[in-house]
C-alpha positions as YAML, in Angstrom:
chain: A
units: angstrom
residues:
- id: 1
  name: UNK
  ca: [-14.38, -42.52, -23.46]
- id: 2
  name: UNK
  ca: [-13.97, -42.35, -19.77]
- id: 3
  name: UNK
  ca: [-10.19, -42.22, -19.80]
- id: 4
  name: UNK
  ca: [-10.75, -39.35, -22.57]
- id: 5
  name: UNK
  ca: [-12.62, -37.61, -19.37]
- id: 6
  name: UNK
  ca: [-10.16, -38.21, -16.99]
- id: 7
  name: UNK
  ca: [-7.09, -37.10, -19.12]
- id: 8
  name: UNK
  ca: [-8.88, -33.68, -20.57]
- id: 9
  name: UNK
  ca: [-9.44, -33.17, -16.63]
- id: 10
  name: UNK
  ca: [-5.69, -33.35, -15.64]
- id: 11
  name: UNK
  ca: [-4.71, -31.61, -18.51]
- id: 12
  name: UNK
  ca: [-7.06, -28.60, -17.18]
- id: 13
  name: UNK
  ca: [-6.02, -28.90, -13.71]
- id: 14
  name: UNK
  ca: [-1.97, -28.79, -14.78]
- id: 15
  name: UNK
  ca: [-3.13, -25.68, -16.75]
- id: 16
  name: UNK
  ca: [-4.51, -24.34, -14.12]
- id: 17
  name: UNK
  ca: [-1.40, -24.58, -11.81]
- id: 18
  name: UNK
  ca: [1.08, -23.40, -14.48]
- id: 19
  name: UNK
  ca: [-1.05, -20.41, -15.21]
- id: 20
  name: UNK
  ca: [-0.99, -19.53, -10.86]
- id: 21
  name: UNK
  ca: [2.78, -20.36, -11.04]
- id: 22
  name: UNK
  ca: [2.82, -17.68, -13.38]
- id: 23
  name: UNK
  ca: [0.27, -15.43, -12.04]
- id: 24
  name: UNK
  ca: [2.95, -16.03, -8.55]
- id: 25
  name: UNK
  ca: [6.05, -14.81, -10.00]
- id: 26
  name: UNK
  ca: [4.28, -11.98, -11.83]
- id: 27
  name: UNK
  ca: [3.29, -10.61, -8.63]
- id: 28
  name: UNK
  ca: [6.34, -11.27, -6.83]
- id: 29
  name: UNK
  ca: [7.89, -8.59, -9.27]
- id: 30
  name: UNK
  ca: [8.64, -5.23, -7.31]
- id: 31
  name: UNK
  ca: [7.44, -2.30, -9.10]
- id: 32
  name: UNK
  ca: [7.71, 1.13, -8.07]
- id: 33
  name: UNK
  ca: [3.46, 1.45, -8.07]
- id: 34
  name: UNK
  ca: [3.10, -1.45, -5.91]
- id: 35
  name: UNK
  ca: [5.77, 0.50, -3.90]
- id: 36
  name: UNK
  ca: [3.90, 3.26, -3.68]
- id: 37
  name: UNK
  ca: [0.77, 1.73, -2.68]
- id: 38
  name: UNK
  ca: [1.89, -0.73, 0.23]
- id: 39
  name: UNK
  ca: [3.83, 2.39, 1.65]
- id: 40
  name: UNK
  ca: [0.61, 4.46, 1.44]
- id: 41
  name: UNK
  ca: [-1.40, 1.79, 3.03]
- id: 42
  name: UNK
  ca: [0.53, 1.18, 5.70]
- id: 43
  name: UNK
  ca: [1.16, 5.17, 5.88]
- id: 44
  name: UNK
  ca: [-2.24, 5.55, 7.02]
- id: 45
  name: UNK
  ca: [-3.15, 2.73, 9.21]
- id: 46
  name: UNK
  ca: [-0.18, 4.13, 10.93]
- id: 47
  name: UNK
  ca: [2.21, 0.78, 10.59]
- id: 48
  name: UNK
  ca: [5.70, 1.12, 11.22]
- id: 49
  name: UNK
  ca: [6.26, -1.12, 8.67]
- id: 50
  name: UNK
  ca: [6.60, 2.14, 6.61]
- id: 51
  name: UNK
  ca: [9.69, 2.83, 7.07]
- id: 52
  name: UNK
  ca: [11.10, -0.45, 5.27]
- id: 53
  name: UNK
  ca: [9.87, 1.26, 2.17]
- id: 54
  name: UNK
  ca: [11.80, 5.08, 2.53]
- id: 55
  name: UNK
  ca: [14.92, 5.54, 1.09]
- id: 56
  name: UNK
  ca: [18.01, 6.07, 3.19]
- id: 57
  name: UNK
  ca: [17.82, 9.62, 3.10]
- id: 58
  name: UNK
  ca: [14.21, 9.73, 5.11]
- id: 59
  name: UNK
  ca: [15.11, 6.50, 6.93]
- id: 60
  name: UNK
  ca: [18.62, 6.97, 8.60]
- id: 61
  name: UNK
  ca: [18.26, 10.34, 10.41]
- id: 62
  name: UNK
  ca: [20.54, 10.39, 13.75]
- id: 63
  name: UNK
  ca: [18.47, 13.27, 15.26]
- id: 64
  name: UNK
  ca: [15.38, 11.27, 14.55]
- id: 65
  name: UNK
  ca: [13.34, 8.55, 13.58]
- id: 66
  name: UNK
  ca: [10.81, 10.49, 11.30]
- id: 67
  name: UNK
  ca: [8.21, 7.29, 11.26]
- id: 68
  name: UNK
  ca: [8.48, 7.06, 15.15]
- id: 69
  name: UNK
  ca: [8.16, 10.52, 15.29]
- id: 70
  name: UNK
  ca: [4.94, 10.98, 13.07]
- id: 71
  name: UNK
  ca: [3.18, 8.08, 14.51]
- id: 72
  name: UNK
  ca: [3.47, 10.24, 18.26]
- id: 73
  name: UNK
  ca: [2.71, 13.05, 16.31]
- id: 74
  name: UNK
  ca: [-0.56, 11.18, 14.96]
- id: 75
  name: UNK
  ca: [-1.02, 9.54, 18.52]
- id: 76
  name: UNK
  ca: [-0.89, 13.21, 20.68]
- id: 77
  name: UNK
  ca: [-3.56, 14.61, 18.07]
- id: 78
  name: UNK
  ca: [-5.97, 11.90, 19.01]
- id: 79
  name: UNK
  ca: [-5.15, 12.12, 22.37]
- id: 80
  name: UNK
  ca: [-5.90, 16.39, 22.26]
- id: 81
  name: UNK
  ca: [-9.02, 15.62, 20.49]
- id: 82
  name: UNK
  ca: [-9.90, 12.89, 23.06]
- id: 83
  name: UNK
  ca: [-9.38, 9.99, 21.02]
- id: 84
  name: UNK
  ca: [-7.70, 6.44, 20.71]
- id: 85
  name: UNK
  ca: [-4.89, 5.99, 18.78]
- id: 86
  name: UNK
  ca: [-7.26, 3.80, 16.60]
- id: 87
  name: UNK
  ca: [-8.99, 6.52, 15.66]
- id: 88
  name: UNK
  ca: [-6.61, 8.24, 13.84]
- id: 89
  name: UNK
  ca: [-5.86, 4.84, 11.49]
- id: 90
  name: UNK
  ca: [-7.78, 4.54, 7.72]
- id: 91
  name: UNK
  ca: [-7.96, 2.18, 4.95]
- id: 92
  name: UNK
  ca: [-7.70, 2.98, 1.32]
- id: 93
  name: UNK
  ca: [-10.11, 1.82, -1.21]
- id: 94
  name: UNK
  ca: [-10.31, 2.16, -5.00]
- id: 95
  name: UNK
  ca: [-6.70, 3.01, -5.08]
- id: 96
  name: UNK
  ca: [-5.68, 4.17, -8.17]
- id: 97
  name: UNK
  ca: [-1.54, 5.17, -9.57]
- id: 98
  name: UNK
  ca: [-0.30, 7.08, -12.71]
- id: 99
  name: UNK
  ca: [3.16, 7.69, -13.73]
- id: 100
  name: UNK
  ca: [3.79, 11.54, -14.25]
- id: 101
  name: UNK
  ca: [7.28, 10.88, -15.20]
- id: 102
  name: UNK
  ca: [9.94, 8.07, -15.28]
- id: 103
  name: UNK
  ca: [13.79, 7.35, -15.71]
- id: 104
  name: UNK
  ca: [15.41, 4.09, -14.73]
- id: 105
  name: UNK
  ca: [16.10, 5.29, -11.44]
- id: 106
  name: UNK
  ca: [13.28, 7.51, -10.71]
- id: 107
  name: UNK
  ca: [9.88, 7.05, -10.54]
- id: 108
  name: UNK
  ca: [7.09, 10.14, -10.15]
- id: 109
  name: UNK
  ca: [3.86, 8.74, -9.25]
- id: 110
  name: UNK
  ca: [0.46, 10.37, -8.68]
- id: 111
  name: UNK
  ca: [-1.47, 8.60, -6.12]
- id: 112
  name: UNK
  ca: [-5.30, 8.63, -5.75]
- id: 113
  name: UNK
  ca: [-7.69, 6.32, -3.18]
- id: 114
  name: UNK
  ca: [-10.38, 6.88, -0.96]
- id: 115
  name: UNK
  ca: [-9.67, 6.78, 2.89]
- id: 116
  name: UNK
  ca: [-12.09, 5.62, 5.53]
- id: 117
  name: UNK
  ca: [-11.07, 5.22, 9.38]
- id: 118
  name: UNK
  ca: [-10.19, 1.91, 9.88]
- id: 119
  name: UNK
  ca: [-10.45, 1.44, 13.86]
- id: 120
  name: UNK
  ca: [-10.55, -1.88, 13.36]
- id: 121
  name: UNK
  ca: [-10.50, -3.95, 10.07]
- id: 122
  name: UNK
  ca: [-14.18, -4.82, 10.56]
- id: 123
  name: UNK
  ca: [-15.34, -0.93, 10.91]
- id: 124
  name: UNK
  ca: [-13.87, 0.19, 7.66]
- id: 125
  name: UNK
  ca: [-15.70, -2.66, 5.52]
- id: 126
  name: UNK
  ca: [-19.10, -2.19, 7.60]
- id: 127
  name: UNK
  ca: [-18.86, 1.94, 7.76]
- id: 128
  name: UNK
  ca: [-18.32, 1.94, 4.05]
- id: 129
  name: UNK
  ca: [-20.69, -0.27, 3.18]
- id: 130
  name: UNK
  ca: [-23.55, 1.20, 5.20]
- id: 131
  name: UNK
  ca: [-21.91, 4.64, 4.23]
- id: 132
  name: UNK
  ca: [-21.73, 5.40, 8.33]
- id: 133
  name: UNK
  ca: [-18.46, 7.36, 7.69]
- id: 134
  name: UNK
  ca: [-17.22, 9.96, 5.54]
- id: 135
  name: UNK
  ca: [-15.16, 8.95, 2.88]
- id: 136
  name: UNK
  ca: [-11.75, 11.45, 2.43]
- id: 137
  name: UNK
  ca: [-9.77, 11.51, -1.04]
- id: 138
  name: UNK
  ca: [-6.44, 11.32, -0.72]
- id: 139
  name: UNK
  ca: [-4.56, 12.98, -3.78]
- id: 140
  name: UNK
  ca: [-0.44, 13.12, -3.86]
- id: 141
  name: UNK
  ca: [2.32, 13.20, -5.35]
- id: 142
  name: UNK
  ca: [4.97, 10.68, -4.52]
- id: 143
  name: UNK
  ca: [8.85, 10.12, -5.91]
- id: 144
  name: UNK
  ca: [10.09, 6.71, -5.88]
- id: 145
  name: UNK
  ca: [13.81, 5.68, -6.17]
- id: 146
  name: UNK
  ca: [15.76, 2.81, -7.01]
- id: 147
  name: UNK
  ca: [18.21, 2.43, -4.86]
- id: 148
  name: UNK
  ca: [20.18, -0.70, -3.48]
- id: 149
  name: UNK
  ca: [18.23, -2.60, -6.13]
- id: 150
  name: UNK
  ca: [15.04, -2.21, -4.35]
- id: 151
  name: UNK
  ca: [12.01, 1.05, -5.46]
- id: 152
  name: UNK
  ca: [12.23, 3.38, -2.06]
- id: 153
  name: UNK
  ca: [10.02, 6.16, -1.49]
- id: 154
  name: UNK
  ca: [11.91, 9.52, -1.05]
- id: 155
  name: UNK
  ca: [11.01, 13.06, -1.94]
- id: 156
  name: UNK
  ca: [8.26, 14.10, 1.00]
- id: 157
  name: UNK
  ca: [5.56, 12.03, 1.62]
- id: 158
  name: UNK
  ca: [2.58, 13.09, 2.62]
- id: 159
  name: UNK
  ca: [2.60, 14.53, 5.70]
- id: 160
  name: UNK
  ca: [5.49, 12.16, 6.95]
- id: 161
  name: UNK
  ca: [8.08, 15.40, 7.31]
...
């Protein structure tokens, strides 16, 4: 009877990690949504991580780096309007995609969130929880390319141009 215990236990914890092996690799997969959504996240806490994700079009510019250049951009408004840099950085909640169209090397997505200024990763949970900021919708359309094997976002992102 014990030993029934015992094996019925190991059998659920092997289940258990074969179901999170699978859970792993289903994650892992690159889709041109989750795309979409890390490039808009780190879009608007400003990371220049961003720029990974653009296709070479947007990305290799020998005039310009447009990333560089939007994050100054972004930087010389706060500083006008007497503000950190900080300041001008949000976080996306309830973030929400929908395929408008798709071929097998082009992806139209419509992307929807909520956006709350994220001075620090602390501020956005607390303001939006005690509702002490307002909360901004943010509502666009983005095109997303496969190209070297990998989904890049082209097209014109947000305000990034």
């Amino acid at each position: 009877m014990e030993r029934d215990k015992i094996v019925n236990i190991i059998m659920v914890i092997m289940f258990g990690i074969f179901l999170q092996i699978i859970f792993m690799f289903a994650e892992a997969k690159e889709t041109p949504n989750k795309t979409a959504v890390t490039f808009t996240k780190a879009y608007f806490s400003l990371d220049k991580s961003m720029a990974g994700y653009l296709c070479k079009t947007l990305a290799t510019s020998e005039e310009e780096n447009i990333v560089e250049k939007y994050i100054q951009k972004t930087e010389t408004e706060a500083a006008e309007r007497g503000l950190g840099p900080d300041f001008m950085k949000s976080r996306l909640f309830n973030i929400e995609t929908e395929t408008i169209s798709r071929t097998d090397k082009e992806v139209t997505l419509k992307i929807s969130a909520d956006r709350i200024v994220a001075i620090n990763p602390l501020y956005a949970l607390v303001s939006k929880l005690f509702h002490l900021s307002k909360i901004h919708k943010v509502d666009n359309t983005i095109t997303v390319i496969k190209e070297d094997g990998k989904w890049k976002i082209c097209g014109k992102p947000f305000s990034l141009l």
